[in-house]
Short mmCIF file of C-alpha atoms in Angstrom, two decimals:
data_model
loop_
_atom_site.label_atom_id
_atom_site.label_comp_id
_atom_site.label_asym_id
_atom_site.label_seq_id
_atom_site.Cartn_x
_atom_site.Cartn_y
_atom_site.Cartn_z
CA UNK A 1 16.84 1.27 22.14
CA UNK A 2 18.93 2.22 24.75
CA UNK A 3 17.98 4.15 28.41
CA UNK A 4 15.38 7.12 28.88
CA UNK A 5 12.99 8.33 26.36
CA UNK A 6 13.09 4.91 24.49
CA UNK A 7 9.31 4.33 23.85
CA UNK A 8 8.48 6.48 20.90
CA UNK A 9 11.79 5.07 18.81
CA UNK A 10 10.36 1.51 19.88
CA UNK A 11 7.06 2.38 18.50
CA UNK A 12 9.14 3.53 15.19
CA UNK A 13 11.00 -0.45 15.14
CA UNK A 14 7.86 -1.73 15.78
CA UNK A 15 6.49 0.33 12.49
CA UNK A 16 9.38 -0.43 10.67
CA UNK A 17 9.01 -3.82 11.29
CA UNK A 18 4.99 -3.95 10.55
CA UNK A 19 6.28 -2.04 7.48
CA UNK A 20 8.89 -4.44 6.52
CA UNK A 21 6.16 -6.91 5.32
CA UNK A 22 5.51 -5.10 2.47
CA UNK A 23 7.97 -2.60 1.48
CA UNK A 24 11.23 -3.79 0.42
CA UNK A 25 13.14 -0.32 0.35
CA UNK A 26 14.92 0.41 3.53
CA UNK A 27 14.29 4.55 2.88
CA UNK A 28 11.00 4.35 2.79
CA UNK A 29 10.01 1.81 5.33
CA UNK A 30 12.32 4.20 7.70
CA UNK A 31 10.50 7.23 6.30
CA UNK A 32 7.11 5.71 6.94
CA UNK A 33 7.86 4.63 10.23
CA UNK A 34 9.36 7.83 11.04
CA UNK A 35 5.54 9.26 11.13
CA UNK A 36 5.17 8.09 14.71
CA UNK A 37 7.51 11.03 15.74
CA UNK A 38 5.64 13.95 16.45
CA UNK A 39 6.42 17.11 14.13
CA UNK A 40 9.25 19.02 15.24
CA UNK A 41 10.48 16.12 17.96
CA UNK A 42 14.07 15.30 18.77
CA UNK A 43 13.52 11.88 17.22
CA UNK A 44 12.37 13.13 14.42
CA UNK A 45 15.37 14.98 14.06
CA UNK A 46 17.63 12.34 14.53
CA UNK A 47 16.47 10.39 11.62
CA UNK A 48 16.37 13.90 9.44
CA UNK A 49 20.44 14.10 10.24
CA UNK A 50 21.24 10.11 9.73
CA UNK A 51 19.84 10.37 5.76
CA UNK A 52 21.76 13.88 5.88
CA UNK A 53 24.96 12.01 6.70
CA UNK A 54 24.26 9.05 4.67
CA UNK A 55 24.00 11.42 1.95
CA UNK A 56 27.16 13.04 2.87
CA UNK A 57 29.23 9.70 3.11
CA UNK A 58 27.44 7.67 0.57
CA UNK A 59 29.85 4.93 0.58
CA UNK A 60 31.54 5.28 3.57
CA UNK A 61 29.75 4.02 6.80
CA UNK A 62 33.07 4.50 8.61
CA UNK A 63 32.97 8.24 8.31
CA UNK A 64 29.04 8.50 8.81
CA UNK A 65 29.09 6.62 12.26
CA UNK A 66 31.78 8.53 13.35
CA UNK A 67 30.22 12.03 12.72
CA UNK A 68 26.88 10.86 14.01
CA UNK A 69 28.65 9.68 17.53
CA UNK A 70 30.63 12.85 17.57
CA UNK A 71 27.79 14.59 17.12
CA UNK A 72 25.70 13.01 19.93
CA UNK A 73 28.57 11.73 22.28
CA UNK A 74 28.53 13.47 25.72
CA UNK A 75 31.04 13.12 28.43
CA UNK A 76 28.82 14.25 31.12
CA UNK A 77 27.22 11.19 33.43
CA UNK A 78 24.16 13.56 34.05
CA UNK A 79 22.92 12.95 30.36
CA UNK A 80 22.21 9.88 28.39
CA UNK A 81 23.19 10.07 24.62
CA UNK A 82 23.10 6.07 24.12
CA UNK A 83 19.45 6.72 22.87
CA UNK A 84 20.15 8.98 19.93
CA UNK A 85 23.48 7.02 19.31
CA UNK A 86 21.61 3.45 19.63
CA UNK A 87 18.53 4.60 17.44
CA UNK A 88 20.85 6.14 14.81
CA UNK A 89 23.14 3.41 14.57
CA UNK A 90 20.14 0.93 13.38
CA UNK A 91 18.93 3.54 10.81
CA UNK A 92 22.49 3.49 9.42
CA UNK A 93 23.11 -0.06 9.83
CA UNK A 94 20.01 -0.50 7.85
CA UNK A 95 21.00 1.46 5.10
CA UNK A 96 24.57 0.88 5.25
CA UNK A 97 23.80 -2.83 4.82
CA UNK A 98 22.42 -2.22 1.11
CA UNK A 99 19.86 -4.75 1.73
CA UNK A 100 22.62 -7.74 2.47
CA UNK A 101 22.23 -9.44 5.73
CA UNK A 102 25.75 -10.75 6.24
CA UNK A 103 26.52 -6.74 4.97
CA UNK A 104 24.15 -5.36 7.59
CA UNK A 105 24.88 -7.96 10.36
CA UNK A 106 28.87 -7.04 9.89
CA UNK A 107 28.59 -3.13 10.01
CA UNK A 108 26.38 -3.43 12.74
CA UNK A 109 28.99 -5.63 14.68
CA UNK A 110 31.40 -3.40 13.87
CA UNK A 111 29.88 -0.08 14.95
CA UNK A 112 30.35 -0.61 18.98
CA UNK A 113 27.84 0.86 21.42
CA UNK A 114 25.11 -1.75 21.79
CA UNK A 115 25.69 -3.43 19.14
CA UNK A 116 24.16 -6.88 20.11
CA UNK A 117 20.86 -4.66 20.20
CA UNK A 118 21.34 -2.33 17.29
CA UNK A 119 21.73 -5.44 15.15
CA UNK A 120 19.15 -7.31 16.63
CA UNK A 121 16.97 -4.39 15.47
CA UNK A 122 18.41 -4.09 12.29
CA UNK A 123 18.68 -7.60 11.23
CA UNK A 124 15.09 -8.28 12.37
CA UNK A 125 13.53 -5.71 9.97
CA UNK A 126 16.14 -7.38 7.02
CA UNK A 127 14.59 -10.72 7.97
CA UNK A 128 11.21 -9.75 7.86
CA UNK A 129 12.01 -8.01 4.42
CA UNK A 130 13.33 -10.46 2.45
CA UNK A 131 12.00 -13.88 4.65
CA UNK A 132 13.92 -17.09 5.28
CA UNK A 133 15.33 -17.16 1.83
CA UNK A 134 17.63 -14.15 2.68
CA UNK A 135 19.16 -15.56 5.63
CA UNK A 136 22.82 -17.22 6.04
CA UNK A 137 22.98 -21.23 5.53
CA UNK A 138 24.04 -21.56 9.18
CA UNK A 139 20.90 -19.82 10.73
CA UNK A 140 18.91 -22.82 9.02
CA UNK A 141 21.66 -25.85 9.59
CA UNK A 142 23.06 -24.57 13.20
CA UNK A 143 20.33 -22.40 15.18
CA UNK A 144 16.84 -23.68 12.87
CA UNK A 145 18.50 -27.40 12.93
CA UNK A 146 16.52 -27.93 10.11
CA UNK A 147 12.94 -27.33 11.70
CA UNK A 148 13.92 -29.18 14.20
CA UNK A 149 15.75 -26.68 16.47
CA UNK A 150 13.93 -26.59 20.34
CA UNK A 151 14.06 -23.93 22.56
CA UNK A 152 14.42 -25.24 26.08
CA UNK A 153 11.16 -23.01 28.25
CA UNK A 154 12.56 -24.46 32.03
CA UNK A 155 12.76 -21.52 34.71
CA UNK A 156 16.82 -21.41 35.09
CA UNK A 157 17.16 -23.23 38.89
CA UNK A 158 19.29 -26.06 38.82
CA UNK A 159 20.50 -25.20 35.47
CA UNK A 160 24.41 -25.07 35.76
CA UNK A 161 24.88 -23.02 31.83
CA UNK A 162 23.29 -21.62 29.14
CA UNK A 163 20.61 -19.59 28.46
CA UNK A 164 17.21 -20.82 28.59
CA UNK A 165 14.03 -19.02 27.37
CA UNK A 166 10.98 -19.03 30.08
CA UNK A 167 7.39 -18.49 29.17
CA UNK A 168 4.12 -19.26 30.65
CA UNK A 169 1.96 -21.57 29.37
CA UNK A 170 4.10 -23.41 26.51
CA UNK A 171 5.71 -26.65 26.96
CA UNK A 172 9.43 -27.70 28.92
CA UNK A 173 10.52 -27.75 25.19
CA UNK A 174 9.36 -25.78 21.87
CA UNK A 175 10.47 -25.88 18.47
CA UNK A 176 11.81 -22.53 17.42
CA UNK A 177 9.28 -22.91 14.46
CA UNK A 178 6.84 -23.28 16.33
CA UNK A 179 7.28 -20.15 18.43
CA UNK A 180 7.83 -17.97 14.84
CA UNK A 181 4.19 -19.79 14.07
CA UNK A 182 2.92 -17.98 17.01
CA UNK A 183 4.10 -14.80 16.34
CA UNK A 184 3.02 -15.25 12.67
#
């Protein structure tokens, strides 16, 4: 979510997320989630002026991610806008995306700033909305393998490239499925 006061939009993914099990419209489950923010708060705000610009630019996420950085962008090193930037970003990936995962992943890509997290965010709560069935072909031929896709859980000494997950208590190797199970 970006540096400094990071823990209260967390909380609001983590909502969004919970919420994503159940509600399939991406304005509400943002709206609900929103309710973590106290009244008045700065967060609160930000998600008040990302439906405000979505509103304004309707069918142009070009134009809306370009007024929201403006508006937030500072050039001075002694403040951090990559928070309000970051957490903005997902809300208008989200609802940018229409509901389309490819849609979402690609204007998520294409937005900059951290965008390997923003859609990480954002594609997690599409996922969760609309389950395995939504996601591209490749996800379950090339990362799932089928079911049979394994996550290597070695600590990374001696390993010359890649990246390798590491976790206490599971096994050297882990099916992926296996490790959505869990979290299930």
């Amino acid at each position: 979510t970006g540096d400094r006061d990071t823990v209260l939009r967390a909380q609001m993914f983590g909502t969004m997320m919970s919420y994503s099990y159940f509600e399939m419209d991406i304005k509400t489950a943002i709206l609900n989630a929103s309710a973590v923010f106290p009244d008045g708060s700065h967060p609160l705000e930000i998600v008040d002026e990302v439906f405000e610009i979505y509103e304004k630019y309707p069918t142009n996420w070009r134009s809306a991610y370009k007024e929201f950085e403006n508006n937030h962008y500072v050039k001075d090193v002694t403040r951090n806008t990559d928070t309000d930037i970051n957490c903005g970003f997902v809300l208008l990936d989200l609802l940018y995306g229409g509901g389309d995962y490819y849609e979402t992943c690609k204007i998520a890509s294409l937005a900059g700033y951290d965008c390997e997290s923003t859609a990480g965010i954002a594609l997690s709560v599409r996922g969760i909305m609309g389950g395995m069935e939504i996601l591209p072909e490749e996800t379950n031929t090339l990362i799932w393998l089928d079911g049979e896709g394994t996550l290597v859980n070695l600590n990374d000494s001696g390993l010359e490239k890649g990246y390798w997950m590491t976790a206490e208590g599971l096994p050297d190797r882990i099916k992926r499925a296996t490790v959505v199970d869990k979290y299930r």
